[in-house]
XYZ file of C-alpha atoms in Angstrom:
71
model
C 137.177 77.893 19.056
C 135.394 76.029 21.828
C 132.776 74.842 19.332
C 135.552 73.038 17.469
C 137.867 71.778 20.192
C 135.389 70.888 22.929
C 133.712 68.035 20.971
C 137.155 66.664 20.028
C 138.312 66.856 23.638
C 135.142 65.150 24.870
C 135.533 62.334 22.334
C 139.177 61.879 23.343
C 138.298 61.852 27.035
C 135.536 59.293 26.404
C 137.994 57.021 24.563
C 140.641 57.286 27.286
C 138.156 56.624 30.087
C 136.807 53.516 28.380
C 140.297 52.253 27.549
C 141.278 52.602 31.205
C 138.083 50.832 32.258
C 138.958 47.876 30.001
C 142.370 47.617 31.650
C 140.761 47.605 35.097
C 138.430 44.790 34.036
C 141.469 42.580 33.401
C 141.444 42.751 29.622
C 144.655 43.461 27.698
C 145.591 47.146 27.429
C 144.077 49.139 24.595
C 146.451 49.655 21.659
C 145.024 52.004 18.992
C 147.820 51.102 16.581
C 147.200 47.351 16.597
C 147.096 46.930 12.812
C 147.053 43.143 13.033
C 143.582 43.148 14.581
C 142.232 45.735 12.131
C 143.597 44.033 9.027
C 142.438 40.623 10.251
C 138.823 41.786 10.430
C 136.562 40.330 7.762
C 133.864 42.918 8.471
C 133.397 45.135 5.410
C 132.536 48.174 7.523
C 135.743 47.774 9.570
C 137.761 47.602 6.362
C 136.018 50.697 4.969
C 136.646 52.673 8.175
C 140.303 51.623 8.128
C 140.666 52.661 4.483
C 138.966 56.026 5.039
C 141.120 56.718 8.092
C 144.339 55.887 6.270
C 143.299 58.126 3.355
C 142.544 60.986 5.747
C 145.871 60.583 7.543
C 147.725 60.606 4.217
C 145.867 63.747 3.072
C 146.533 65.606 6.334
C 150.226 64.687 6.247
C 150.538 65.941 2.662
C 148.760 69.197 3.522
C 150.842 69.706 6.652
C 154.034 69.076 4.675
C 152.988 71.826 2.263
C 151.307 73.837 5.051
C 148.227 74.256 2.885
C 145.363 74.294 5.353
C 142.834 76.110 3.181
C 140.524 73.099 2.595
């Protein structure tokens, strides 16, 4: 279990620490759901990451609705 959750926890903690550091530096607060910034990006890699993330979220929601966690 720790082999699965510890890397996720460490990644989350890293994100939160850096988001707090940005706020201390006087920049606007971090908003992970700021779709305007993501959709405005003309970078192809940003668009691909956004598309892959949205596809993953949709898949997980469908599986959780059916409670089919076998894949």
